Coordinates of C-alpha atoms and ligand atoms in Angstrom, one line a residue:
M1 CA 7.6 23.7 -22.5
I2 CA 7.9 20.2 -22.6
R3 CA 5.7 17.9 -24.1
T4 CA 4.7 14.2 -23.5
Q5 CA 1.4 12.6 -23.8
V6 CA 0.8 11.1 -20.2
G7 CA 2.2 13.7 -17.3
I8 CA 2.7 12.0 -14.0
V9 CA 2.6 13.6 -10.3
G10 CA 4.2 11.7 -7.9
A11 CA 7.3 8.9 -8.1
G12 CA 5.9 6.3 -5.5
P13 CA 4.9 3.0 -6.7
A14 CA 1.7 4.0 -8.5
G15 CA 3.4 6.8 -10.5
L16 CA 6.6 4.8 -10.9
L17 CA 4.9 1.5 -12.1
L18 CA 2.5 3.1 -14.5
S19 CA 5.2 5.2 -16.2
H20 CA 7.1 2.3 -17.0
L21 CA 4.3 0.4 -18.6
L22 CA 3.4 3.0 -20.5
S23 CA 6.6 2.4 -21.9
L24 CA 6.6 -0.7 -22.6
E25 CA 3.3 0.1 -24.6
G26 CA 5.0 3.0 -26.7
I27 CA 3.9 5.6 -24.8
E28 CA 5.7 8.5 -23.5
S29 CA 5.7 9.7 -20.0
V30 CA 7.0 12.5 -17.6
I31 CA 7.1 11.9 -13.9
V32 CA 7.3 15.4 -11.4
E33 CA 8.2 14.4 -8.0
S34 CA 8.3 16.7 -5.0
Q35 CA 11.0 15.1 -2.8
S36 CA 14.6 13.9 -3.9
R37 CA 15.6 10.2 -5.5
A38 CA 17.4 9.7 -2.3
H39 CA 13.9 10.0 -0.2
I40 CA 11.8 8.1 -2.0
E41 CA 14.4 5.3 -2.5
E42 CA 14.8 5.3 1.2
R43 CA 11.1 5.8 2.8
V44 CA 10.2 2.9 4.7
R45 CA 6.8 1.8 4.0
A46 CA 5.2 -1.5 2.9
G47 CA 6.7 -5.0 2.7
V48 CA 3.9 -7.4 1.5
L49 CA 3.5 -8.1 -2.4
E50 CA 0.4 -10.3 -3.3
Q51 CA 1.0 -13.0 -6.1
G52 CA -0.9 -10.6 -8.8
T53 CA 1.7 -7.7 -7.8
V54 CA 5.0 -10.1 -8.0
D55 CA 3.6 -11.6 -11.3
L56 CA 3.0 -7.9 -12.9
L57 CA 6.2 -6.5 -11.8
N58 CA 8.0 -9.9 -13.2
E59 CA 5.9 -9.8 -16.4
A60 CA 7.2 -6.0 -16.7
G61 CA 10.7 -7.0 -16.5
V62 CA 11.7 -5.1 -13.1
G63 CA 11.4 -8.2 -10.9
D64 CA 15.3 -9.7 -11.0
R65 CA 16.0 -8.2 -7.6
M66 CA 12.7 -9.1 -6.3
R67 CA 13.2 -12.8 -7.2
R68 CA 16.5 -13.1 -5.9
Q69 CA 15.8 -11.0 -2.3
G70 CA 12.4 -11.4 -1.8
L71 CA 11.2 -13.8 0.8
V72 CA 8.2 -15.8 -0.6
H73 CA 5.8 -16.9 2.4
H74 CA 3.4 -19.6 1.9
G75 CA 1.2 -18.2 5.5
I76 CA 0.7 -16.2 8.4
E77 CA 0.1 -16.5 12.0
L78 CA -2.5 -15.6 14.2
R79 CA -1.8 -14.8 17.8
F80 CA -4.2 -15.0 20.5
G81 CA -5.2 -16.2 23.9
R82 CA -1.2 -16.7 24.0
R83 CA -1.1 -19.4 21.3
G84 CA -0.2 -19.2 17.5
H85 CA -2.5 -20.4 14.9
R86 CA -1.3 -20.7 11.1
I87 CA -3.3 -20.0 8.0
D88 CA -1.7 -22.4 5.8
F89 CA -2.5 -20.3 2.2
Q90 CA -0.7 -22.4 0.2
E91 CA -2.7 -25.3 1.0
L92 CA -6.2 -23.4 1.2
V93 CA -5.6 -21.7 -1.7
G94 CA -2.3 -22.6 -3.4
R95 CA -1.0 -18.9 -3.7
A96 CA 1.9 -17.2 -1.5
I97 CA 2.8 -13.7 -0.8
T98 CA 6.4 -12.3 -1.2
V99 CA 8.1 -10.1 1.5
Y100 CA 10.1 -7.6 -0.2
A101 CA 10.5 -4.0 0.7
Q102 CA 8.5 -1.0 -1.4
H103 CA 11.3 1.4 -1.2
E104 CA 13.5 -1.9 -3.3
V105 CA 10.2 -2.0 -5.7
V106 CA 10.7 1.9 -6.0
K107 CA 14.6 1.4 -6.7
D108 CA 14.1 -1.0 -9.3
L109 CA 11.5 1.0 -10.9
V110 CA 13.7 4.2 -10.9
H111 CA 16.4 2.5 -12.4
A112 CA 14.3 0.8 -14.9
R113 CA 12.9 4.5 -16.1
F114 CA 16.3 6.1 -16.4
T115 CA 17.7 2.6 -18.2
A116 CA 14.8 3.2 -20.7
G117 CA 15.6 7.2 -21.0
G118 CA 12.4 8.4 -19.1
Q119 CA 12.4 11.6 -17.5
I120 CA 11.5 12.2 -14.0
F121 CA 11.8 15.5 -12.4
F122 CA 12.9 15.1 -8.7
E123 CA 12.7 18.0 -6.0
A124 CA 9.9 19.9 -8.0
D125 CA 8.3 22.5 -6.0
S126 CA 4.9 24.5 -6.2
V127 CA 3.8 21.9 -8.4
S128 CA -0.1 22.7 -9.6
I129 CA -2.4 21.2 -12.3
H130 CA -4.7 23.1 -15.2
G131 CA -6.8 22.2 -18.1
F132 CA -7.9 18.8 -17.0
D133 CA -11.4 19.6 -17.5
G134 CA -11.0 20.5 -21.0
D135 CA -8.3 19.2 -23.6
D136 CA -5.2 20.9 -23.1
P137 CA -4.0 19.7 -19.4
R138 CA -0.7 21.1 -17.9
I139 CA 1.9 20.8 -15.0
R140 CA 3.4 23.8 -13.8
F141 CA 6.2 23.4 -11.6
R142 CA 9.4 24.8 -10.3
H143 CA 12.7 22.5 -10.8
A144 CA 16.4 24.0 -10.1
G145 CA 15.1 27.4 -9.7
E146 CA 13.4 27.5 -13.2
Q147 CA 9.5 27.6 -13.9
R148 CA 8.5 24.8 -15.9
E149 CA 5.3 23.3 -17.8
L150 CA 4.4 20.1 -19.1
A151 CA 1.6 19.9 -21.6
C152 CA 0.2 16.7 -22.0
H153 CA -3.1 14.7 -23.2
Y154 CA -3.6 12.9 -19.9
I155 CA -2.5 13.7 -16.1
A156 CA -1.9 10.8 -13.8
G157 CA -2.4 11.6 -10.1
C158 CA -0.3 9.4 -8.1
D159 CA 1.0 12.1 -5.7
G160 CA -0.2 10.0 -2.6
F161 CA -2.8 10.9 -0.2
R162 CA -1.4 14.3 0.7
G163 CA -1.1 15.1 -2.9
I164 CA -2.2 18.1 -4.7
C165 CA -4.1 16.2 -7.6
R166 CA -7.1 15.2 -5.7
P167 CA -7.8 18.6 -4.1
S168 CA -7.4 20.5 -7.1
V169 CA -11.1 18.8 -8.6
P170 CA -13.6 21.9 -8.3
A171 CA -15.6 20.8 -5.3
G172 CA -18.5 18.5 -5.5
A173 CA -17.0 16.7 -8.4
L174 CA -15.9 14.1 -6.1
R175 CA -17.1 12.1 -3.4
F176 CA -15.4 10.9 -0.7
Y177 CA -15.8 8.0 1.9
E178 CA -13.5 8.0 4.9
K179 CA -13.2 6.5 8.3
V180 CA -10.2 7.4 10.5
Y181 CA -9.7 4.9 13.4
P182 CA -8.7 5.9 17.1
F183 CA -5.4 4.3 17.0
G184 CA -2.3 4.6 15.4
W185 CA 1.0 2.0 14.4
L186 CA 4.3 2.6 15.9
G187 CA 6.7 0.8 13.6
I188 CA 10.2 0.0 14.0
L189 CA 12.8 -1.7 12.1
A190 CA 15.4 -3.4 14.3
E191 CA 18.6 -5.2 13.7
A192 CA 17.4 -8.6 14.8
K193 CA 16.7 -11.9 13.4
P194 CA 13.0 -12.1 12.8
A195 CA 11.8 -14.9 15.7
S196 CA 9.5 -16.6 13.1
D197 CA 9.8 -17.4 9.3
E198 CA 6.5 -15.7 8.9
L199 CA 4.7 -13.2 9.7
I200 CA 2.8 -12.8 13.2
Y201 CA -0.5 -10.9 13.6
A202 CA -1.3 -10.8 17.2
N203 CA -4.3 -10.1 19.3
H204 CA -3.6 -9.3 23.0
E205 CA -5.5 -7.2 25.8
C206 CA -3.2 -4.3 25.6
G207 CA -3.4 -3.9 21.9
F208 CA -2.8 -5.6 18.2
A209 CA 1.0 -6.2 17.4
L210 CA 2.4 -7.4 13.7
M211 CA 6.0 -9.3 13.8
S212 CA 7.2 -8.7 10.0
M213 CA 10.5 -8.7 8.4
R214 CA 12.8 -7.0 5.4
T215 CA 15.6 -9.5 5.4
P216 CA 16.9 -12.7 7.3
G217 CA 18.6 -10.3 9.7
I218 CA 16.3 -7.1 9.9
S219 CA 13.2 -7.5 11.6
R220 CA 9.9 -4.9 11.2
L221 CA 8.0 -4.7 14.2
Y222 CA 4.2 -2.7 14.6
L223 CA 2.6 -2.0 17.7
Q224 CA -0.8 -0.4 18.2
C225 CA -0.5 3.0 19.7
R226 CA -2.5 6.2 20.0
P227 CA -2.6 8.0 16.6
D228 CA -1.0 11.2 18.1
E229 CA 1.7 9.0 20.0
D230 CA 4.7 11.1 21.2
L231 CA 7.8 8.7 20.2
A232 CA 9.8 10.5 22.6
E233 CA 8.0 8.8 25.1
W234 CA 9.0 5.3 23.7
P235 CA 12.8 4.6 24.4
D236 CA 13.6 0.9 23.0
S237 CA 13.4 -0.4 26.0
R238 CA 10.0 0.4 26.3
I239 CA 9.3 -0.7 22.7
W240 CA 10.8 -3.9 23.5
E241 CA 8.9 -4.6 26.6
E242 CA 5.7 -4.0 25.1
L243 CA 6.1 -6.1 22.1
Q244 CA 7.4 -9.0 24.3
R245 CA 4.3 -8.8 26.3
R246 CA 2.1 -8.8 23.2
F247 CA 4.0 -11.6 21.2
Q248 CA 3.8 -14.1 24.6
T249 CA 2.7 -17.5 24.2
A250 CA 2.1 -20.1 26.6
E251 CA 5.3 -21.8 25.6
G252 CA 7.6 -18.9 26.3
F253 CA 8.1 -17.2 23.0
R254 CA 10.5 -14.4 22.7
L255 CA 11.4 -11.8 19.9
N256 CA 15.0 -11.2 19.0
E257 CA 15.7 -8.0 20.2
G258 CA 18.6 -5.5 18.3
P259 CA 19.6 -2.4 17.7
I260 CA 16.5 -0.1 16.4
F261 CA 17.6 2.2 13.6
Q262 CA 14.1 3.5 12.3
K263 CA 11.0 4.5 14.1
G264 CA 7.6 5.9 13.1
V265 CA 3.9 6.5 14.1
T266 CA 1.2 5.9 11.4
A267 CA -2.6 7.0 11.7
M268 CA -5.2 4.8 10.1
R269 CA -7.8 5.7 7.9
S270 CA -9.9 3.8 5.6
F271 CA -10.8 6.6 2.4
V272 CA -12.3 6.5 -1.0
T273 CA -12.6 8.8 -3.7
E274 CA -15.5 8.4 -6.2
P275 CA -15.1 8.5 -9.3
M276 CA -11.3 8.1 -9.3
Q277 CA -11.4 10.4 -12.5
Y278 CA -12.3 14.0 -13.6
G279 CA -11.7 15.3 -17.2
R280 CA -8.6 14.4 -18.5
L281 CA -7.1 13.6 -14.7
F282 CA -6.7 10.1 -13.4
L283 CA -6.3 9.3 -10.1
A284 CA -4.4 6.1 -8.7
G285 CA -3.1 4.6 -5.6
D286 CA -3.4 6.7 -2.4
A287 CA -4.3 9.5 -4.2
A288 CA -7.9 8.1 -4.5
H289 CA -7.8 5.2 -1.9
I290 CA -6.4 4.5 1.5
V291 CA -6.6 1.4 3.7
P292 CA -5.3 0.9 7.1
P293 CA -2.0 -1.3 6.7
T294 CA -3.5 -4.5 8.7
G295 CA -4.5 -6.1 5.1
A296 CA -1.3 -5.2 3.8
K297 CA -3.0 -3.8 0.6
G298 CA -2.1 -0.4 0.1
L299 CA 0.7 -1.1 -2.4
N300 CA -0.9 -4.0 -4.1
L301 CA -4.3 -1.7 -5.0
A302 CA -1.7 1.0 -6.5
A303 CA -0.3 -1.5 -9.0
A304 CA -3.8 -3.1 -9.6
D305 CA -5.0 0.9 -10.6
V306 CA -2.1 1.6 -12.9
R307 CA -2.2 -1.7 -14.3
I308 CA -5.7 -1.0 -15.5
L309 CA -4.8 2.8 -16.1
S310 CA -1.7 1.9 -18.4
R311 CA -4.1 -0.4 -20.5
A312 CA -6.8 2.0 -21.0
L313 CA -4.5 4.5 -22.2
A314 CA -2.8 2.3 -24.5
W315 CA -6.4 1.8 -26.1
R316 CA -7.0 5.2 -26.6
F317 CA -3.5 6.2 -28.1
C318 CA -3.6 3.2 -30.5
T319 CA -7.4 3.5 -31.3
G320 CA -8.5 7.0 -30.7
S321 CA -11.2 5.6 -28.3
D322 CA -11.7 6.7 -25.2
E323 CA -14.4 3.9 -24.5
R324 CA -11.8 2.0 -21.9
L325 CA -10.9 5.2 -20.3
R326 CA -14.4 5.9 -19.3
R327 CA -14.2 2.8 -17.3
Y328 CA -11.4 3.1 -15.9
S329 CA -12.7 4.4 -12.2
E330 CA -15.4 1.8 -12.1
I331 CA -13.1 -1.2 -12.6
C332 CA -10.8 0.0 -10.0
L333 CA -13.7 0.8 -7.5
R334 CA -14.9 -2.9 -7.4
R335 CA -11.4 -3.9 -6.3
V336 CA -10.7 -1.1 -4.3
W337 CA -14.0 -1.4 -2.3
R338 CA -13.5 -5.1 -1.6
A339 CA -9.7 -4.3 0.0
Q340 CA -11.4 -1.8 2.0
H341 CA -13.8 -4.5 3.4
F342 CA -11.1 -6.8 3.9
S343 CA -8.5 -4.0 5.4
W344 CA -11.6 -3.0 7.9
W345 CA -12.1 -6.3 8.9
M346 CA -8.7 -7.5 9.7
T347 CA -8.4 -4.4 11.6
S348 CA -11.3 -4.7 13.7
L349 CA -10.5 -7.9 14.2
M350 CA -7.1 -7.6 15.6
H351 CA -7.1 -4.3 17.4
R352 CA -8.2 -3.3 20.9
F353 CA -11.4 -0.7 20.5
N354 CA -11.2 2.5 23.2
Q355 CA -13.9 2.1 25.9
D356 CA -14.2 -1.7 25.3
S357 CA -16.2 -3.0 28.2
G358 CA -14.2 -6.6 27.5
F359 CA -17.3 -7.3 25.0
D360 CA -15.4 -6.5 22.1
H361 CA -12.3 -8.4 23.0
R362 CA -14.6 -11.4 23.6
R363 CA -16.7 -10.9 20.3
Q364 CA -13.0 -10.8 18.8
L365 CA -11.5 -14.3 20.3
A366 CA -14.6 -15.8 19.3
E367 CA -14.2 -14.8 15.5
L368 CA -10.6 -15.6 15.6
D369 CA -11.5 -18.8 17.0
Q370 CA -13.8 -19.6 14.1
V371 CA -11.3 -18.2 11.3
T372 CA -8.6 -20.9 12.9
S373 CA -10.9 -23.8 13.0
S374 CA -13.3 -23.4 10.0
R375 CA -11.7 -24.4 6.7
A376 CA -14.4 -21.8 5.0
A377 CA -13.4 -19.2 7.5
A378 CA -9.5 -19.6 7.0
T379 CA -9.5 -20.0 3.4
V380 CA -11.8 -16.4 2.9
L381 CA -9.1 -14.8 4.9
A382 CA -6.3 -16.6 2.7
E383 CA -8.0 -15.8 -0.5
N384 CA -8.5 -11.9 0.3
Y385 CA -4.9 -11.5 2.1
T386 CA -2.8 -13.4 -0.8
G387 CA -5.0 -11.1 -3.3
L388 CA -8.1 -11.1 -5.5
P389 CA -6.9 -12.5 -9.2
F390 CA -5.4 -9.6 -11.1
Q391 CA -8.3 -9.7 -13.5
L392 CA -11.7 -9.9 -11.9
P393 CA -14.4 -10.6 -14.3
G394 CA -15.6 -7.6 -15.9
E395 CA -12.0 -6.3 -15.9
E396 CA -11.2 -7.0 -18.9
L397 CA -8.6 -4.6 -20.3
Ligands
FAD401 P1 2.8 7.3 -2.4 O1 3.8 6.0 -1.9 O2 2.6 8.3 -1.0 O3 3.6 8.3 -3.3 C1 3.4 9.5 -3.8 C2 4.2 10.1 -4.2 O4 3.8 11.6 -4.6 C3 5.4 10.6 -3.3 O5 6.8 10.1 -3.8 C4 5.2 11.8 -2.9 O6 6.4 12.5 -2.5 C5 4.8 12.1 -4.2 N1 3.9 13.8 -4.2 C6 3.5 14.3 -3.2 N2 2.7 15.8 -3.1 C7 3.5 15.8 -4.7 C8 3.4 16.9 -5.1 N3 2.9 18.3 -4.8 N4 3.9 17.2 -6.3 C9 4.7 16.0 -6.8 N5 5.1 15.1 -6.0 C10 4.2 14.8 -4.8 N6 0.6 -1.5 1.5 C11 0.9 -2.6 1.1 O7 0.3 -3.1 0.3 N7 1.3 -3.8 1.7 C12 2.0 -3.6 3.2 O8 2.6 -4.4 3.9 C13 1.9 -1.9 3.7 N8 2.2 -1.6 4.5 C14 2.6 -0.2 5.1 C15 2.7 0.2 6.0 C16 2.9 1.5 6.6 C17 3.3 1.5 7.9 C18 2.6 2.0 5.9 C19 2.4 3.9 6.1 C20 1.7 1.8 4.8 C21 1.7 0.7 4.4 N9 1.2 0.3 3.2 C22 1.2 -1.0 2.9 C23 0.7 1.1 2.0 C24 1.8 1.9 1.1 O9 3.1 2.3 1.5 C25 1.3 2.7 0.0 O10 -0.4 2.3 -0.3 C26 1.8 3.1 -1.0 O11 2.9 3.8 -1.1 C27 1.1 3.7 -2.2 O12 1.4 4.1 -3.4 P2 1.5 5.7 -4.0 O13 2.6 5.8 -5.5 O14 0.2 5.4 -4.4 O15 1.5 6.7 -3.2
PHB402 C1 5.1 -4.7 6.7 O1 6.1 -5.9 6.5 O2 5.5 -3.3 6.9 C2 3.8 -5.2 6.8 C3 3.6 -6.5 6.6 C4 1.9 -6.8 7.0 C5 1.2 -5.3 7.1 C6 1.4 -4.3 6.9 C7 2.7 -4.0 6.9 O3 -0.1 -5.8 7.0

């Protein structure tokens, strides 16, 4: 039997950052993760960090590599009707975003946990949670062939959308709000110099495409596809042809092509759990909510959740009062729904919808025209994309 103050399921950004923030508050935690360390440190996911996330990582002392290797961007391009239109974040809202891969954040956090003597059980099997509706929460799992039990005061369910924590709550205790989109993203990583210094979001009759990057020599590109798209039907030549088509401009823009070394398809959904807590179980990050990636909000929301949770737990262990823990869900959900709205809006603005008679596409072009010609409309986009302040009114924890 192992004892700790907070038992955390999942070593994604939410679980790792929570564990790190708790340790800075002098609170012990143990993480139980089903995958190997190599797997989580290589898993290709998000790339865009809001200013608030960057500040949080810096303040928590895990921002050294991000400051050296992250690419600071002061705007994005919206491309439609074969023309590019820049949204200047710096000028509109005085904020920037940082492009730094999620698995690099994960590496920095794992390193920080081990340096501080933190405990992470990787490759844990048959993970289950118990007793969180009373005052004796437990996490059971198998590790290296042995059955283990972790006794803790609280459990943080940071195990992503397909984890076990959310489904362990008794039926009927939580409410779920969901929207599934009729498309997905085919994403690639290629050894090719990004053709632009900033991200390009393209709305094209054939479907959405996004040009992002990881380093000055590696492009990260996405194109809208079917949610169940078969990668076998997408040889590299077809991917490049389709990407070139969707990014083309009147001036003859070309993406730089190069060897593709990673390919994947992601389905798209919006999903919210209410409340994000049950008894002594607190859900954070993708375990509680999912956004379509168009607004680049998922990782940032996970960071915002665990910032609130770590403070509420610190208050509980320091004063004995669980008043802040009781407000956890309510505080997080306000930001979550704002991000849901923005992600849905960006998704609806940029993607081709099935059975479009042409009306939807023309409506999108009219809206894009407004977003790129009205300062007020551009400011709304810039404000949301770069991220809401990390402390919304009422979030004073
Ligand atoms: P996860 O990263 O999913 O971590 C959960 C962890 O729990 C995993 O390590 C998993 O192995 C573990 N786990 C699962 N089940 C169990 C179990 N039973 N027992 C123990 N451990 C378990 N977000 C952005 O902010 N910006 C972006 O640019 C962006 N782009 C994206 C692009 C793509 C293609 C995708 C797929 C996502 C993108 N996101 C983006 C979303 C972002 O990646 C997620 O929101 C983020 O990973 C959430 O972190 P998390 O820690 O909550 O969950
Ligand atoms: C990425 O770089 O992976 C990325 C960037 C912006 C998004 C989604 C993903 O909206």
